[in-house]
Amino acid sequence: MNVQFKKGVLELCVLVLLDKQDRYGYELVQKISDQIEISEGSVYPLLRRLTKEEYFTTYLQESTEGPPRKYYKLTDKGRDYLQELLTEWNEFSKGVNQLIEEGVSQ
Amino acid sequence: MNKEQFLKQLNDSLKKLSLEERQDILQDYEEYFAIGMEQGKTDQEISTSLGNPKQISRELLATYHLGQVEQSTSAGNVMRAVWAVIGLGFFNLVIVLGPFIALIGVVIAGWASAIAFILAPVFALLNLMVSSFQLFDLFFALALCGIGIFMAMGMFVATRALTKGFIRYLKFNASLVKGGLKK
């Protein structure tokens, strides 16, 4: 699938994953790449940008094994943004599905 | 590519960023390698799945330069942001560079005519020295000078507005290239 297209969806995926609980980078990347084929390195630039735009904050937490992990936490601003993206996404996918249905049934 | 090579390439292509920011970025990727290796992956596998460090750094740099240009809109910052956004993909070469050159053309042309008009009396005086005195020439030059001053004032406002608008366009473009669900 088109790389640029995927990147846009990536932003939505990250926000959705952080809605219910805080997660660390590796976890986020794995969760996404389980479902969609992405180049995993591109998630971090996205995380940095969204952090700069104050959609989430980060904190370090020790882990039992290995180095401390950087966790990402959704802010209120991020939550609003997620709702906005979700609405857009639903409209968008509804439209595309509609077109596909019409196209395939003919 | 192993972990060291990956991190070195990434570090090398992020030289423009501050040491602090670069370390922060590298730390993210080191953490990623560390956890991946705990899960039993080799560092070769991990760096393959991460993708090309050059492409990663392009995205980071574009974000950085766009941030810079928002803090201060110096000519240098605008240029760097333009190049960084172009660097995101060939697609942008046309979409960003075209309007940029056109805008610069408009701004330069506007300023050049404003300045030429303002200097009209000087030319009229120079003309006096070489040819006969004509009152009409002098009045005409003074009128041009006045128009020139108004044009310069207009250009001052226009240049600022155009720069601002173009930066917004750059940001829109960067988010479009990054995938652009965002309006």
Tab-separated table of C-alpha atoms in Angstrom:
chain	number	residue	atom	x	y	z
A	1	MET	CA	0.000	0.000	0.000
A	2	ASN	CA	1.040	3.594	-0.640
A	3	VAL	CA	3.607	4.749	1.923
A	4	GLN	CA	2.242	8.275	2.361
A	5	PHE	CA	-1.229	6.932	2.865
A	6	LYS	CA	-0.046	4.622	5.617
A	7	LYS	CA	1.782	7.408	7.425
A	8	GLY	CA	-1.416	9.362	7.849
A	9	VAL	CA	-3.198	6.389	9.291
A	10	LEU	CA	-0.213	5.844	11.594
A	11	GLU	CA	-0.974	9.051	13.464
A	12	LEU	CA	-4.495	7.864	14.129
A	13	CYS	CA	-3.278	4.409	15.222
A	14	VAL	CA	-0.839	5.879	17.746
A	15	LEU	CA	-3.491	8.115	19.282
A	16	VAL	CA	-6.013	5.276	19.477
A	17	LEU	CA	-3.476	2.998	21.181
A	18	LEU	CA	-2.732	5.658	23.794
A	19	ASP	CA	-6.372	6.414	24.516
A	20	LYS	CA	-6.900	3.584	27.005
A	21	GLN	CA	-3.442	3.342	28.572
A	22	ASP	CA	0.067	4.800	28.527
A	23	ARG	CA	2.510	2.801	26.427
A	24	TYR	CA	6.213	2.843	25.606
A	25	GLY	CA	7.630	3.236	22.111
A	26	TYR	CA	8.520	-0.365	21.388
A	27	GLU	CA	5.077	-1.526	22.428
A	28	LEU	CA	3.392	1.060	20.186
A	29	VAL	CA	5.511	0.120	17.190
A	30	GLN	CA	4.919	-3.621	17.657
A	31	LYS	CA	1.176	-3.226	18.131
A	32	ILE	CA	0.950	-1.292	14.891
A	33	SER	CA	3.307	-3.478	12.865
A	34	ASP	CA	1.320	-6.565	13.947
A	35	GLN	CA	-1.559	-5.151	11.919
A	36	ILE	CA	-0.003	-2.994	9.231
A	37	GLU	CA	3.275	-3.388	7.394
A	38	ILE	CA	5.317	-0.269	8.165
A	39	SER	CA	8.950	0.726	8.401
A	40	GLU	CA	9.102	0.706	12.158
A	41	GLY	CA	11.612	3.541	12.444
A	42	SER	CA	9.121	6.065	11.117
A	43	VAL	CA	6.977	5.855	14.235
A	44	TYR	CA	9.526	7.680	16.397
A	45	PRO	CA	9.665	10.853	14.286
A	46	LEU	CA	5.881	10.850	14.464
A	47	LEU	CA	5.959	10.424	18.246
A	48	ARG	CA	8.380	13.350	18.545
A	49	ARG	CA	6.244	15.585	16.380
A	50	LEU	CA	3.062	14.759	18.264
A	51	THR	CA	4.859	15.353	21.566
A	52	LYS	CA	6.025	18.773	20.326
A	53	GLU	CA	2.473	19.547	19.301
A	54	GLU	CA	1.435	18.702	22.881
A	55	TYR	CA	-0.829	15.820	21.979
A	56	PHE	CA	0.977	13.759	24.559
A	57	THR	CA	3.611	13.941	27.259
A	58	THR	CA	6.362	11.470	28.075
A	59	TYR	CA	7.825	10.068	31.275
A	60	LEU	CA	10.496	7.507	32.068
A	61	GLN	CA	9.680	4.379	34.019
A	62	GLU	CA	12.091	1.714	35.249
A	63	SER	CA	11.501	-1.787	33.959
A	64	THR	CA	12.456	-5.017	35.685
A	65	GLU	CA	14.607	-6.074	32.769
A	66	GLY	CA	16.812	-3.712	30.787
A	67	PRO	CA	16.881	0.103	30.591
A	68	PRO	CA	14.104	2.469	31.742
A	69	ARG	CA	11.380	2.948	29.182
A	70	LYS	CA	9.943	6.141	27.804
A	71	TYR	CA	6.166	6.084	28.192
A	72	TYR	CA	3.758	8.217	26.199
A	73	LYS	CA	0.631	9.662	27.797
A	74	LEU	CA	-2.254	11.256	25.900
A	75	THR	CA	-3.118	14.845	26.941
A	76	ASP	CA	-6.576	16.426	26.837
A	77	LYS	CA	-5.531	18.235	23.681
A	78	GLY	CA	-4.510	14.886	22.209
A	79	ARG	CA	-7.852	13.380	23.146
A	80	ASP	CA	-9.714	16.164	21.331
A	81	TYR	CA	-7.499	15.682	18.332
A	82	LEU	CA	-8.163	11.933	18.373
A	83	GLN	CA	-11.920	12.540	18.309
A	84	GLU	CA	-11.474	14.896	15.387
A	85	LEU	CA	-9.376	12.364	13.462
A	86	LEU	CA	-11.796	9.539	14.251
A	87	THR	CA	-14.711	11.484	12.815
A	88	GLU	CA	-12.726	12.263	9.682
A	89	TRP	CA	-11.577	8.678	9.387
A	90	ASN	CA	-15.083	7.262	9.731
A	91	GLU	CA	-16.442	9.569	7.071
A	92	PHE	CA	-13.508	8.803	4.827
A	93	SER	CA	-13.669	5.019	5.164
A	94	LYS	CA	-17.453	5.039	4.807
A	95	GLY	CA	-17.096	6.922	1.556
A	96	VAL	CA	-14.407	4.609	0.205
A	97	ASN	CA	-16.332	1.471	1.222
A	98	GLN	CA	-19.435	2.825	-0.428
A	99	LEU	CA	-17.561	3.365	-3.675
A	100	ILE	CA	-16.008	-0.097	-3.495
A	101	GLU	CA	-19.374	-1.741	-2.908
A	102	GLU	CA	-20.946	0.058	-5.838
A	103	GLY	CA	-17.952	-0.739	-8.017
A	104	VAL	CA	-17.744	-4.442	-7.156
A	105	SER	CA	-21.477	-5.193	-7.416
A	106	GLN	CA	-21.687	-3.999	-11.011
B	1	MET	CA	23.305	-3.181	9.158
B	2	ASN	CA	23.972	-3.743	12.853
B	3	LYS	CA	22.970	-1.546	15.769
B	4	GLU	CA	26.178	0.532	15.790
B	5	GLN	CA	26.023	1.219	12.065
B	6	PHE	CA	22.364	2.172	12.259
B	7	LEU	CA	22.882	4.569	15.160
B	8	LYS	CA	26.009	6.049	13.574
B	9	GLN	CA	24.247	6.737	10.266
B	10	LEU	CA	21.323	8.291	12.085
B	11	ASN	CA	23.618	10.392	14.243
B	12	ASP	CA	25.644	11.556	11.225
B	13	SER	CA	22.593	12.735	9.339
B	14	LEU	CA	21.237	14.620	12.353
B	15	LYS	CA	24.323	16.841	12.825
B	16	LYS	CA	22.197	19.974	12.419
B	17	LEU	CA	20.220	19.269	15.555
B	18	SER	CA	21.412	20.264	18.996
B	19	LEU	CA	23.430	17.692	20.892
B	20	GLU	CA	20.662	17.361	23.449
B	21	GLU	CA	17.970	16.693	20.880
B	22	ARG	CA	20.154	14.276	18.947
B	23	GLN	CA	20.947	12.308	22.088
B	24	ASP	CA	17.280	12.177	22.920
B	25	ILE	CA	16.476	10.742	19.494
B	26	LEU	CA	19.317	8.207	19.584
B	27	GLN	CA	18.207	7.134	23.029
B	28	ASP	CA	14.755	6.291	21.668
B	29	TYR	CA	16.298	4.014	19.066
B	30	GLU	CA	18.742	2.493	21.545
B	31	GLU	CA	15.820	1.653	23.796
B	32	TYR	CA	14.125	0.080	20.804
B	33	PHE	CA	17.168	-2.077	20.054
B	34	ALA	CA	17.544	-3.047	23.723
B	35	ILE	CA	13.948	-4.219	24.099
B	36	GLY	CA	13.981	-5.958	20.727
B	37	MET	CA	17.083	-7.906	21.676
B	38	GLU	CA	15.497	-8.909	24.986
B	39	GLN	CA	12.692	-10.381	22.892
B	40	GLY	CA	15.278	-12.498	21.125
B	41	LYS	CA	15.700	-10.563	17.893
B	42	THR	CA	19.141	-9.910	16.419
B	43	ASP	CA	20.208	-6.325	15.903
B	44	GLN	CA	20.326	-6.968	12.141
B	45	GLU	CA	16.656	-7.909	12.165
B	46	ILE	CA	15.758	-4.891	14.217
B	47	SER	CA	17.602	-2.413	12.026
B	48	THR	CA	16.007	-3.923	8.908
B	49	SER	CA	12.521	-3.515	10.360
B	50	LEU	CA	13.310	0.043	11.461
B	51	GLY	CA	14.075	1.029	7.879
B	52	ASN	CA	16.560	3.442	6.353
B	53	PRO	CA	18.127	5.833	8.923
B	54	LYS	CA	18.504	8.495	6.210
B	55	GLN	CA	14.763	8.541	5.572
B	56	ILE	CA	14.086	8.668	9.310
B	57	SER	CA	16.422	11.639	9.697
B	58	ARG	CA	14.728	13.448	6.803
B	59	GLU	CA	11.443	13.385	8.642
B	60	LEU	CA	13.044	14.512	11.880
B	61	LEU	CA	14.866	17.371	10.140
B	62	ALA	CA	11.754	18.597	8.350
B	63	THR	CA	9.908	18.812	11.664
B	64	TYR	CA	12.873	20.594	13.212
B	65	HIS	CA	13.220	23.213	10.468
B	66	LEU	CA	9.509	23.927	10.407
B	67	GLY	CA	9.684	24.496	14.158
B	68	GLN	CA	12.621	26.880	13.706
B	69	VAL	CA	10.899	28.917	11.039
B	70	GLU	CA	7.920	29.417	13.306
B	71	GLN	CA	10.110	30.834	16.040
B	72	SER	CA	11.898	33.306	13.806
B	73	THR	CA	11.202	33.890	10.138
B	74	SER	CA	14.672	34.839	8.960
B	75	ALA	CA	15.473	34.296	5.282
B	76	GLY	CA	17.907	31.518	6.228
B	77	ASN	CA	15.334	29.689	8.303
B	78	VAL	CA	12.759	29.877	5.520
B	79	MET	CA	15.294	28.523	3.007
B	80	ARG	CA	16.263	25.655	5.291
B	81	ALA	CA	12.636	24.766	5.906
B	82	VAL	CA	11.961	24.790	2.166
B	83	TRP	CA	14.853	22.428	1.523
B	84	ALA	CA	13.872	20.162	4.396
B	85	VAL	CA	10.303	19.851	3.154
B	86	ILE	CA	11.560	19.223	-0.384
B	87	GLY	CA	13.814	16.542	1.085
B	88	LEU	CA	10.749	14.602	2.202
B	89	GLY	CA	10.064	13.508	-1.332
B	90	PHE	CA	10.540	14.294	-4.979
B	91	PHE	CA	6.856	15.129	-5.228
B	92	ASN	CA	7.652	18.241	-3.237
B	93	LEU	CA	10.240	19.533	-5.636
B	94	VAL	CA	7.503	20.814	-7.918
B	95	ILE	CA	4.890	21.532	-5.291
B	96	VAL	CA	7.169	23.510	-2.963
B	97	LEU	CA	9.938	24.920	-5.131
B	98	GLY	CA	7.572	26.206	-7.845
B	99	PRO	CA	5.442	28.443	-5.610
B	100	PHE	CA	8.543	29.454	-3.657
B	101	ILE	CA	10.344	30.754	-6.768
B	102	ALA	CA	7.176	32.443	-7.985
B	103	LEU	CA	6.685	34.178	-4.632
B	104	ILE	CA	10.289	35.321	-4.478
B	105	GLY	CA	9.871	36.689	-8.023
B	106	VAL	CA	6.798	38.687	-7.015
B	107	VAL	CA	8.464	40.066	-3.891
B	108	ILE	CA	11.669	41.060	-5.700
B	109	ALA	CA	9.761	42.650	-8.591
B	110	GLY	CA	7.557	44.619	-6.170
B	111	TRP	CA	10.487	45.950	-4.190
B	112	ALA	CA	12.495	46.743	-7.317
B	113	SER	CA	9.735	48.874	-8.808
B	114	ALA	CA	9.039	50.604	-5.487
B	115	ILE	CA	12.718	51.514	-5.132
B	116	ALA	CA	12.995	52.621	-8.755
B	117	PHE	CA	9.964	54.907	-8.295
B	118	ILE	CA	11.339	56.392	-5.102
B	119	LEU	CA	14.603	57.151	-6.869
B	120	ALA	CA	12.822	58.831	-9.805
B	121	PRO	CA	13.661	62.413	-8.620
B	122	VAL	CA	17.328	61.471	-8.521
B	123	PHE	CA	17.153	60.357	-12.129
B	124	ALA	CA	15.290	63.527	-13.007
B	125	LEU	CA	18.066	65.596	-11.425
B	126	LEU	CA	20.688	63.594	-13.265
B	127	ASN	CA	18.730	64.265	-16.420
B	128	LEU	CA	18.871	67.991	-15.645
B	129	MET	CA	22.620	67.964	-15.781
B	130	VAL	CA	22.825	66.422	-19.209
B	131	SER	CA	19.812	67.997	-20.914
B	132	SER	CA	17.565	71.016	-20.702
B	133	PHE	CA	15.365	71.668	-17.665
B	134	GLN	CA	11.763	70.607	-17.965
B	135	LEU	CA	9.360	71.315	-15.130
B	136	PHE	CA	7.103	68.503	-16.253
B	137	ASP	CA	9.886	65.946	-15.754
B	138	LEU	CA	10.457	67.085	-12.216
B	139	PHE	CA	6.770	66.981	-11.270
B	140	PHE	CA	6.398	63.605	-12.870
B	141	ALA	CA	9.412	62.300	-10.956
B	142	LEU	CA	8.074	63.649	-7.675
B	143	ALA	CA	4.735	61.960	-8.307
B	144	LEU	CA	6.503	58.686	-9.034
B	145	CYS	CA	8.488	59.093	-5.831
B	146	GLY	CA	5.276	59.427	-3.847
B	147	ILE	CA	3.772	56.371	-5.510
B	148	GLY	CA	7.031	54.523	-4.828
B	149	ILE	CA	6.836	55.299	-1.115
B	150	PHE	CA	3.294	53.948	-0.977
B	151	MET	CA	4.384	50.856	-2.903
B	152	ALA	CA	7.264	50.273	-0.498
B	153	MET	CA	4.863	50.492	2.437
B	154	GLY	CA	2.538	48.065	0.702
B	155	MET	CA	5.399	45.718	-0.115
B	156	PHE	CA	6.522	45.750	3.496
B	157	VAL	CA	3.123	44.463	4.601
B	158	ALA	CA	2.830	42.139	1.614
B	159	THR	CA	6.247	40.570	2.182
B	160	ARG	CA	5.350	39.760	5.756
B	161	ALA	CA	1.966	38.361	4.819
B	162	LEU	CA	3.413	36.293	1.962
B	163	THR	CA	6.135	34.855	4.185
B	164	LYS	CA	3.584	33.886	6.810
B	165	GLY	CA	1.288	32.369	4.212
B	166	PHE	CA	4.091	30.425	2.649
B	167	ILE	CA	5.167	28.977	5.988
B	168	ARG	CA	1.618	27.800	6.547
B	169	TYR	CA	1.703	26.252	3.109
B	170	LEU	CA	4.982	24.496	3.982
B	171	LYS	CA	3.477	23.086	7.149
B	172	PHE	CA	0.395	21.953	5.300
B	173	ASN	CA	2.606	20.382	2.689
B	174	ALA	CA	4.757	18.610	5.271
B	175	SER	CA	1.708	17.147	6.936
B	176	LEU	CA	0.312	16.198	3.526
B	177	VAL	CA	3.488	14.316	2.697
B	178	LYS	CA	3.474	12.731	6.103
B	179	GLY	CA	0.045	11.434	5.302
B	180	GLY	CA	-2.231	14.351	5.804
B	181	LEU	CA	-5.387	13.319	7.588
B	182	LYS	CA	-4.773	16.653	9.228
B	183	LYS	CA	-6.279	19.658	7.501
